[in-house]
mmCIF file of C-alpha atoms and ligand atoms in Angstrom:
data_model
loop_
_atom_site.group_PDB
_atom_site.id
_atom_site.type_symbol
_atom_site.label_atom_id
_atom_site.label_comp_id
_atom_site.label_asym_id
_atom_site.label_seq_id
_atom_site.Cartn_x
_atom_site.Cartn_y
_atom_site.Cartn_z
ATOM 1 C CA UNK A 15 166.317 22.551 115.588
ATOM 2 C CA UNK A 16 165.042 25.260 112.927
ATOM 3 C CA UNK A 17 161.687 24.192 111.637
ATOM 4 C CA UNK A 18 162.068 25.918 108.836
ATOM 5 C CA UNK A 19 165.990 26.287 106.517
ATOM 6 C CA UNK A 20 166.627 29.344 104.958
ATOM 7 C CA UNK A 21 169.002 28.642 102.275
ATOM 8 C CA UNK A 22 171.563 32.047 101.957
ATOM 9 C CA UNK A 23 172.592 32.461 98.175
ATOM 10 C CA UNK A 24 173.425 35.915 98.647
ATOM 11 C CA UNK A 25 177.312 35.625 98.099
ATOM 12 C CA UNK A 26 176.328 34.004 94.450
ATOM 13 C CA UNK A 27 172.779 34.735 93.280
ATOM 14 C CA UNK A 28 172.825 38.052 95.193
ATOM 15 C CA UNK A 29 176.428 39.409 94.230
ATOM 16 C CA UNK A 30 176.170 38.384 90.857
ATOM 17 C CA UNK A 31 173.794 41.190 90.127
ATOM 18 C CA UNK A 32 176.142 43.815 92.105
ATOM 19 C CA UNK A 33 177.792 45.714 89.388
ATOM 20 C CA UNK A 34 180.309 47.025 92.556
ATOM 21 C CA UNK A 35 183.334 44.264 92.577
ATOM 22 C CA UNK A 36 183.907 42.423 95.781
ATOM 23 C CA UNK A 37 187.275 41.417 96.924
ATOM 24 C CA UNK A 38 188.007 38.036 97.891
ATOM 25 C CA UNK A 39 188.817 38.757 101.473
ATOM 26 C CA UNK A 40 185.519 40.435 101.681
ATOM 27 C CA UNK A 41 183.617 37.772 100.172
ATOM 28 C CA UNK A 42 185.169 35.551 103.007
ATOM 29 C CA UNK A 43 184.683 37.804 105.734
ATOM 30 C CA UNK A 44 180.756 37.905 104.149
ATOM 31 C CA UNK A 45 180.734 34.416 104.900
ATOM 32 C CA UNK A 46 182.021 34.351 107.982
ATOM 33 C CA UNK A 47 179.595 36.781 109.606
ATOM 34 C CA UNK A 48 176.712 33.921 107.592
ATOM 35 C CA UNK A 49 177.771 31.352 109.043
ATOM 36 C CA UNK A 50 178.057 33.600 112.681
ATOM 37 C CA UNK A 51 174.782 34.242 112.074
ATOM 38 C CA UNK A 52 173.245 31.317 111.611
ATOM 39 C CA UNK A 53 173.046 30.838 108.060
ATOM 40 C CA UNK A 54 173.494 26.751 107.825
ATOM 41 C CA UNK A 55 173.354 26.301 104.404
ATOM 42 C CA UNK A 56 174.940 29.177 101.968
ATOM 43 C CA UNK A 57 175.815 29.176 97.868
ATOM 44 C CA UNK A 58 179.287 30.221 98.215
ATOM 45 C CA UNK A 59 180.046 31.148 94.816
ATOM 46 C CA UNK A 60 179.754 29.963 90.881
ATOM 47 C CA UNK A 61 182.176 28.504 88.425
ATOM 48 C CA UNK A 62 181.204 29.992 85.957
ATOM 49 C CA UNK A 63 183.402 31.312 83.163
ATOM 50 C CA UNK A 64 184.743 34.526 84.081
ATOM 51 C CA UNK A 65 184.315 36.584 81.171
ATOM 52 C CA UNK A 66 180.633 35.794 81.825
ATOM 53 C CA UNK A 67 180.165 36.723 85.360
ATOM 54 C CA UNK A 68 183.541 38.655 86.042
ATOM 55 C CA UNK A 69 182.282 39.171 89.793
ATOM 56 C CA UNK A 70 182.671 35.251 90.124
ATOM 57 C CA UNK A 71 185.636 34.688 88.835
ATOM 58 C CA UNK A 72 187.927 33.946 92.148
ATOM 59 C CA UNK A 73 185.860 31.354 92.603
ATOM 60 C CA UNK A 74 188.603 29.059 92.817
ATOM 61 C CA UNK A 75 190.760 30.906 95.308
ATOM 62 C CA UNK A 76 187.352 31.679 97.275
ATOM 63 C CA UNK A 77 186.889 27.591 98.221
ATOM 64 C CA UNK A 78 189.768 27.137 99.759
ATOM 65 C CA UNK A 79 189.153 29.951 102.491
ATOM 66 C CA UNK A 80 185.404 28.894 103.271
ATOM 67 C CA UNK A 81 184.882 29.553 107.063
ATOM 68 C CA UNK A 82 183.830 26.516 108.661
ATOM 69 C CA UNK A 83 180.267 25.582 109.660
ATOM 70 C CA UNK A 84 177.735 26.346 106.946
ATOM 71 C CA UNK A 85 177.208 23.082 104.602
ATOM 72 C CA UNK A 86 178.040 25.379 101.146
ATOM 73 C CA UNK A 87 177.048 24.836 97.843
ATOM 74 C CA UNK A 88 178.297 26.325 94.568
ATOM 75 C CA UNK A 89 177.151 26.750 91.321
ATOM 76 C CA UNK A 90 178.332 24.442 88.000
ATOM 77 C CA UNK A 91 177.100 25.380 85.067
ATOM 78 C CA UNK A 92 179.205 22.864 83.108
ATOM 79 C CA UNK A 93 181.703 20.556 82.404
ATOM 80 C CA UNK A 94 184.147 22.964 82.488
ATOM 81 C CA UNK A 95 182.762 24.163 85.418
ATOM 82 C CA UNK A 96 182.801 20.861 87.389
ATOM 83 C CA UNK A 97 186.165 20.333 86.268
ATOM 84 C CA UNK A 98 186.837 23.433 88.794
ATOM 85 C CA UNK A 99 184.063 22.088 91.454
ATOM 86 C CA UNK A 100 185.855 19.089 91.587
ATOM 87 C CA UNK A 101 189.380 20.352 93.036
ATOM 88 C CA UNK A 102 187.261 22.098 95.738
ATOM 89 C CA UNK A 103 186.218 20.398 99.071
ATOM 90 C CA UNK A 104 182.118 21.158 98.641
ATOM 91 C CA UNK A 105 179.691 19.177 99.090
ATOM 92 C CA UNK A 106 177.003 20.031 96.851
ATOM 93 C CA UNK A 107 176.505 20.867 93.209
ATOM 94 C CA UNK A 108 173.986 23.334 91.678
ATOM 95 C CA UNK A 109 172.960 23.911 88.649
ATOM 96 C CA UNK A 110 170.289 25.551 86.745
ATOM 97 C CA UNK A 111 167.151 24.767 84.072
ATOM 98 C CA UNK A 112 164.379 27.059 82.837
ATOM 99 C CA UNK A 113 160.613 25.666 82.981
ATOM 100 C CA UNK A 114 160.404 27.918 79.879
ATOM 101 C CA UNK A 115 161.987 27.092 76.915
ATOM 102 C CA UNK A 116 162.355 30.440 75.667
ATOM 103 C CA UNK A 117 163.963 31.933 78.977
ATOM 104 C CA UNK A 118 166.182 28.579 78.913
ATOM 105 C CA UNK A 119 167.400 29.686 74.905
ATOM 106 C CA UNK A 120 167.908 33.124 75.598
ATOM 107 C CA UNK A 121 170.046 32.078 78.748
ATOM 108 C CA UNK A 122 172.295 28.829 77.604
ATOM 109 C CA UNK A 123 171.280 29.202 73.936
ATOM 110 C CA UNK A 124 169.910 25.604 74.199
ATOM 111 C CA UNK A 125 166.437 23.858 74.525
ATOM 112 C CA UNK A 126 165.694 22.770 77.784
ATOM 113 C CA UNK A 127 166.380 18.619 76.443
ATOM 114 C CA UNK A 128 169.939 19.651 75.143
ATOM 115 C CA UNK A 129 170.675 21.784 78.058
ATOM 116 C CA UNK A 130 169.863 18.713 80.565
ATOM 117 C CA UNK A 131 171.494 16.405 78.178
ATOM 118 C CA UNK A 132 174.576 18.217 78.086
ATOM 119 C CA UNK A 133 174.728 18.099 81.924
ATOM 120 C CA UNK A 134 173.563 14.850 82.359
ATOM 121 C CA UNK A 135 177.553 13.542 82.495
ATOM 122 C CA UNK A 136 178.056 16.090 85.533
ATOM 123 C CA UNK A 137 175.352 15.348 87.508
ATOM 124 C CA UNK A 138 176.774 11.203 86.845
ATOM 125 C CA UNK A 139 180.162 12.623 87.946
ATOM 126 C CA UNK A 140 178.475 14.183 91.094
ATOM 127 C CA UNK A 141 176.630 11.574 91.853
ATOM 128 C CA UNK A 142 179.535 9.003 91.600
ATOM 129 C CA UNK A 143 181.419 11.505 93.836
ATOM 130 C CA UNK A 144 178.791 10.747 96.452
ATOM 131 C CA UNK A 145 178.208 14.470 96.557
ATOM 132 C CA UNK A 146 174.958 16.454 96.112
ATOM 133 C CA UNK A 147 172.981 17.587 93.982
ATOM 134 C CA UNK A 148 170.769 20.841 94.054
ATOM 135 C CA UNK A 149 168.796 22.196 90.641
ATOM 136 C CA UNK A 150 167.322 25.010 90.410
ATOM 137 C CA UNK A 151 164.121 25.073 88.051
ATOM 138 C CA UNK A 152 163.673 28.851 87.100
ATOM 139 C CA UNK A 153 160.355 30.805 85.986
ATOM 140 C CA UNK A 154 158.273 28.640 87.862
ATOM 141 C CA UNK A 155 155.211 30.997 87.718
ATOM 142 C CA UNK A 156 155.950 32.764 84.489
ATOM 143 C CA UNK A 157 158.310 33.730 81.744
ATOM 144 C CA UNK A 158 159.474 36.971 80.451
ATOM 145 C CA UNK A 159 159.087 35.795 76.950
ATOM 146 C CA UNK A 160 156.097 33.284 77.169
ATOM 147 C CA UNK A 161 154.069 34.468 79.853
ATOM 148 C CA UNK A 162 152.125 32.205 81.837
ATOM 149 C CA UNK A 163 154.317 28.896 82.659
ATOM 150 C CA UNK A 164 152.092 25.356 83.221
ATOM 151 C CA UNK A 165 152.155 23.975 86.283
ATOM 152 C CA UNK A 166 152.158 20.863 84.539
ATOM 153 C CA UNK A 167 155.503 21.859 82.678
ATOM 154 C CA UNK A 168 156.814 22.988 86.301
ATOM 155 C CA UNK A 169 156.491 19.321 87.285
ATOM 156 C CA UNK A 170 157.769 17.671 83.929
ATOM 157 C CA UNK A 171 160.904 19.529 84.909
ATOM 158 C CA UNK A 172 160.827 18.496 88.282
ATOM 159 C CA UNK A 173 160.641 14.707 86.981
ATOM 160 C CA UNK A 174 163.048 15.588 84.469
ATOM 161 C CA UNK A 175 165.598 16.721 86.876
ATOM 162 C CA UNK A 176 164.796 14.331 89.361
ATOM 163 C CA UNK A 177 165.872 11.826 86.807
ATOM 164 C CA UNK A 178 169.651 13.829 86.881
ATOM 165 C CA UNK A 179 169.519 13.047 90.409
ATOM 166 C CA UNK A 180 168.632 16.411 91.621
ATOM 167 C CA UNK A 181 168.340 15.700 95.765
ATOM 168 C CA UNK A 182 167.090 18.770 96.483
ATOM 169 C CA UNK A 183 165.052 21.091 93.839
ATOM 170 C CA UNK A 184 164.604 25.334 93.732
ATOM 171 C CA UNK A 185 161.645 26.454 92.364
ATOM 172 C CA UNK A 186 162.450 29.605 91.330
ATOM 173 C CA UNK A 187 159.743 32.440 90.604
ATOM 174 C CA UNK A 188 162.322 34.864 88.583
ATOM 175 C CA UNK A 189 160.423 37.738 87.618
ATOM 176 C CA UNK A 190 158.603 37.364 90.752
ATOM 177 C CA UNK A 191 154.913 37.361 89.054
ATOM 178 C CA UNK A 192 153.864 34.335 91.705
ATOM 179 C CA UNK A 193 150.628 34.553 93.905
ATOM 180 C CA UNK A 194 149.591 32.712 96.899
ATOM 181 C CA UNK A 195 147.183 30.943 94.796
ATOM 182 C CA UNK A 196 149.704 30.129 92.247
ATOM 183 C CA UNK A 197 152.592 28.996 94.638
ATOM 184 C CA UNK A 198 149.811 26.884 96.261
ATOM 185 C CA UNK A 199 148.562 25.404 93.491
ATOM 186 C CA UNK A 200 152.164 24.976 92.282
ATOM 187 C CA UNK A 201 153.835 22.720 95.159
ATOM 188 C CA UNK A 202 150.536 20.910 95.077
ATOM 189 C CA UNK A 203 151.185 19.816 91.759
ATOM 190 C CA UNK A 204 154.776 19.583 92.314
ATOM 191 C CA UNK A 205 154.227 17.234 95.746
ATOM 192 C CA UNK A 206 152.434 14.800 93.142
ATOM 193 C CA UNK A 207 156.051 14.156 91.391
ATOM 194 C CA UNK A 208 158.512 14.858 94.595
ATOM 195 C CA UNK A 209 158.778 14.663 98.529
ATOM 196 C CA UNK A 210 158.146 18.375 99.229
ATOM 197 C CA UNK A 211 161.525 17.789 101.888
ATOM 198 C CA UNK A 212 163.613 17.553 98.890
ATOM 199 C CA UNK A 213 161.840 20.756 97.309
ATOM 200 C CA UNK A 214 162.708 24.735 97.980
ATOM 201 C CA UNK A 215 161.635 27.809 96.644
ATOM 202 C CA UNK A 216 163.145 30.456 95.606
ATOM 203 C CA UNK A 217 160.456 34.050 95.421
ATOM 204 C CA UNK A 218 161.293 37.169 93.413
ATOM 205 C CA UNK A 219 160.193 40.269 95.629
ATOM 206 C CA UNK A 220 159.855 42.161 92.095
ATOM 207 C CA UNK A 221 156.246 43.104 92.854
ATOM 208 C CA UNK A 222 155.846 43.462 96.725
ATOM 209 C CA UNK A 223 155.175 39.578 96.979
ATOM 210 C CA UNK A 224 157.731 37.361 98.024
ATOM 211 C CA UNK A 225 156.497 37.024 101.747
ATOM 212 C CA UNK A 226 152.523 36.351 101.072
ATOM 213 C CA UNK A 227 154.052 33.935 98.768
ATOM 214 C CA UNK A 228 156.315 32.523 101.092
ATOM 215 C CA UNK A 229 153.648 32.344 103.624
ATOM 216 C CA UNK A 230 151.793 30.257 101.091
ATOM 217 C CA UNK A 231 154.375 27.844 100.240
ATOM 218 C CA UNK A 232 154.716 27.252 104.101
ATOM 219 C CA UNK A 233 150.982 26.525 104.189
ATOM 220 C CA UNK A 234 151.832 24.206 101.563
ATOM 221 C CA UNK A 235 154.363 22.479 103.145
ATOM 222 C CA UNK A 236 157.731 23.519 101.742
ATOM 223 C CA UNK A 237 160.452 24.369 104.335
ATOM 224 C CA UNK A 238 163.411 25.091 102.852
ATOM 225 C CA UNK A 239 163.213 29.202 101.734
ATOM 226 C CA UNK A 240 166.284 30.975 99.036
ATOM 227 C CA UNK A 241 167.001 34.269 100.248
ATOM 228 C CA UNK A 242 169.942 36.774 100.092
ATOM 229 C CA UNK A 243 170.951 39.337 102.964
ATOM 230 C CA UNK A 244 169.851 42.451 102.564
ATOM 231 C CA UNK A 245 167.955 41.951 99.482
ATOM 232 C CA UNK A 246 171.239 41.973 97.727
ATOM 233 C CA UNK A 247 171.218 41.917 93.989
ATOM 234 C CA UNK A 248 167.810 43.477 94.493
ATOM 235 C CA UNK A 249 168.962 46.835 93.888
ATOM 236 C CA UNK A 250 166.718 49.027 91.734
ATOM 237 C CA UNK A 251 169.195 50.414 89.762
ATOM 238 C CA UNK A 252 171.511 47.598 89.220
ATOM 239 C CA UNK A 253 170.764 46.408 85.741
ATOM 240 C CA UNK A 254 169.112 42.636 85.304
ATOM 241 C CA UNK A 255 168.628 43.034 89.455
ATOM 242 C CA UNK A 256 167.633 39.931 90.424
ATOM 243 C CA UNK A 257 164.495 40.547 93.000
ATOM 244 C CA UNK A 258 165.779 37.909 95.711
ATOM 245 C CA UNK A 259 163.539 38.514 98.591
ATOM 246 C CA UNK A 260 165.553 39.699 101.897
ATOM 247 C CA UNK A 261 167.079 37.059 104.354
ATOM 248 C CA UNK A 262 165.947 39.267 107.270
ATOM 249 C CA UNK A 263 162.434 39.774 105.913
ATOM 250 C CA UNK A 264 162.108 35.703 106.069
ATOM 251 C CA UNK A 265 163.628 35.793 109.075
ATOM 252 C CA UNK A 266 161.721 38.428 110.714
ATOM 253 C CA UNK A 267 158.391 36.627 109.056
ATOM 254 C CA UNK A 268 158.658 33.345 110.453
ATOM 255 C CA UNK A 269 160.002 34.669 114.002
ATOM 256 C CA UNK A 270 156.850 36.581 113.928
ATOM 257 C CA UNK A 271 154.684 33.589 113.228
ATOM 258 C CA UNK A 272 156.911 31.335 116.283
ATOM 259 C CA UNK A 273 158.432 29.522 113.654
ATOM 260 C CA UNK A 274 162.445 28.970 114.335
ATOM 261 C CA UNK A 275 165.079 29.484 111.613
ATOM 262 C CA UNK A 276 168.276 29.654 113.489
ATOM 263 C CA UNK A 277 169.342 32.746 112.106
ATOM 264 C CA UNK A 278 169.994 35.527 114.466
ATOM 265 C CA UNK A 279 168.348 38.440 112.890
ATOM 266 C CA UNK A 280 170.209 41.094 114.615
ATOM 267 C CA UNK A 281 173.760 39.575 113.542
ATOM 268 C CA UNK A 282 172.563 39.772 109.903
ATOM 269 C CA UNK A 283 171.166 43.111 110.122
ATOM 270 C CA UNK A 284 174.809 43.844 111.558
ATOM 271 C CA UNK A 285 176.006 41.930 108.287
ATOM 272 C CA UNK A 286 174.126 43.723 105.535
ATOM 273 C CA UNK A 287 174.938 47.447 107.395
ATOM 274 C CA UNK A 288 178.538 45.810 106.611
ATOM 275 C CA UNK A 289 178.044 45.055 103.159
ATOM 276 C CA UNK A 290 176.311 48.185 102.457
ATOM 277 C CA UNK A 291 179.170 50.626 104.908
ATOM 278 C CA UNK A 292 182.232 49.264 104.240
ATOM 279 C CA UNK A 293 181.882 46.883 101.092
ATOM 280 C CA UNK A 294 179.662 47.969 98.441
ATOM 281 C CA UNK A 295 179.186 51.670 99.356
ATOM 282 C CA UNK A 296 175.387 52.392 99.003
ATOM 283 C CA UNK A 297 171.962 51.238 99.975
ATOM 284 C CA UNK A 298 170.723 47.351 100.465
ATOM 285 C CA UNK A 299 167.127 47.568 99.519
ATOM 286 C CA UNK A 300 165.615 44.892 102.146
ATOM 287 C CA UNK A 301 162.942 45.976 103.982
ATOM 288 C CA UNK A 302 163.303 44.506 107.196
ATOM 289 C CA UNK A 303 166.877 45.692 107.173
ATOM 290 C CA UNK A 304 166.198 48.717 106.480
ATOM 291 C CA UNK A 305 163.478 49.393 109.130
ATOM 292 C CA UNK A 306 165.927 47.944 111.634
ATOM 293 C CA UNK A 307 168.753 50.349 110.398
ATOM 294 C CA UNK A 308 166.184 53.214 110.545
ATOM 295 C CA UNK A 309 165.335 52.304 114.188
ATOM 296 C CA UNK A 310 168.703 51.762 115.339
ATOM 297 C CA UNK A 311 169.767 55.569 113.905
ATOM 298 C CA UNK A 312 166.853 56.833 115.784
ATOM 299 C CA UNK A 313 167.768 55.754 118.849
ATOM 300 C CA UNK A 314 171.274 56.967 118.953
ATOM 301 C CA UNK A 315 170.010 60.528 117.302
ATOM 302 C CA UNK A 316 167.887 59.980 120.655
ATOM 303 C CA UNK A 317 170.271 59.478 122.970
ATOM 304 C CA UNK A 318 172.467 62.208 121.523
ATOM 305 C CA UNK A 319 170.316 65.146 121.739
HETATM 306 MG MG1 MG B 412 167.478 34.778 92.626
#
């Protein structure tokens, strides 16, 4: 029994942000070597309009060929969008809010009230489809447009959502400007509003600090960790890269600490040196996976010489 879930959004959140495109076959091979791995719970994929995120858009021909195992999620943005959720065989809904009003404008060109409104007839439809229900609650610890974000506006969110029937809630830090202190004094106030088993979070690595933060939320009490293989849709030079901290540097953290996850670290590391080899052609930027890589080429330059 893992004591602690890491939730893989990689094949959505992370390859969203890859400008390479990724067939469909290799999305479901991607999932197949998750769910080898140990990755229990995974965001398959988004359905989304296509012209939006064109990456996404065989979402519908991706559900049918989900490997088994893994308890997947995907991604519906809207009523359009659960139209196409609803033919699929998943068993959990996501969608997204911003804390900040600003970042939620810029991204669904709607206040955060109209936004939730909107989607308050999906989540009903979810709900009476005795499916669930994850949101994710974006720029938790600040905003690129307002700054600082409130805890207190954190957890009207939260209650807001909640209200939806959100079962489980992603607190997202998306330009990754969280502390410790912050992320701790975040779930505190957040644990005042929700069960902290029905909360995740979801850490930007943007500025080195994903795992003290992580660490912290732990402390805290949160269990359930977002996290994409490899770092991918971290990638420096992909435009809008998203920051997701790396699955194996979670991984590799709480094995350090004793703390089980499930996830065999050296079948991801196999995983992202697939991605990056034979799929998207050039350098996943996760740490962890990278040191691993390094070693593993050192020893077989050893052994040859
Ligand atoms: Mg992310």
């Amino acid at each position: 029994m893992a004591a602690v879930s890491i939730y893989e959004v990689g094949p959505r959140d992370g390859l969203q942000n890859e400008p390479e495109s990724v067939s469909t076959d290799d999305k479901v091979e991607l999932l197949r070597r998750l769910a080898a791995a140990g990755l229990a719970r995974i965001e398959a994929t988004s359905f989304v309009s296509a012209s939006w995120i064109p990456q996404l858009a065989d979402a519908d021909d991706l559900v049918r060929r989900l490997p088994p195992g893994p308890v997947y999620s995907a991604l519906v943005p809207n009523a359009r969008g659960w139209e196409r959720f609803r033919k699929a065989d998943i068993p959990v809904a996501a969608f997204f809010v911003s804390a900040s009003e600003t970042h939620n404008h810029k991204n669904v060109n709607r206040s955060v009230d109209a936004h939730l409104e909107a989607f308050r007839p999906v989540a009903e439809s979810v709900r009476n489809e005795g499916l669930r229900l994850r949101a994710y609650v974006s720029t938790v610890c600040g905003c690129p447009y307002e700054g600082d974000v409130p805890a207190a506006r954190v957890v009207e969110v939260v209650r807001r959502v909640r209200e939806l029937g959100a079962d489980e809630i992603s607190l997202g830090d998306t330009i990754g400007v969280g502390s410790p202190g912050r992320v701790r004094e975040l779930v505190r106030a957040v644990a005042g509003e929700a069960p902290l088993d029905g909360i995740a979070l979801h850490l930007h690595d943007t500025f080195g600090r994903a795992l003290a933060n992580v660490a912290a939320g732990y402390e805290e009490g949160v269990r359930t960790f977002d996290a994409s293989l490899g770092g991918l849709g971290g990638c420096p030079y992909a435009p809008g890269a998203s920051g997701n901290v790396a699955t194996e540097d979670l991984v590799d953290l709480f094995a350090a600490e004793g703390i089980a996850t499930g996830v065999d670290l050296d079948a991801l590391v196999a995983t992202s040196a697939w991605m990056e080899d034979a799929v998207l052609q050039r350098p996943l930027p996760g740490r962890v996976y990278r040191a691993r890589r390094g070693a593993a080429a050192r020893a077989e330059g050893a052994l040859s010489d």
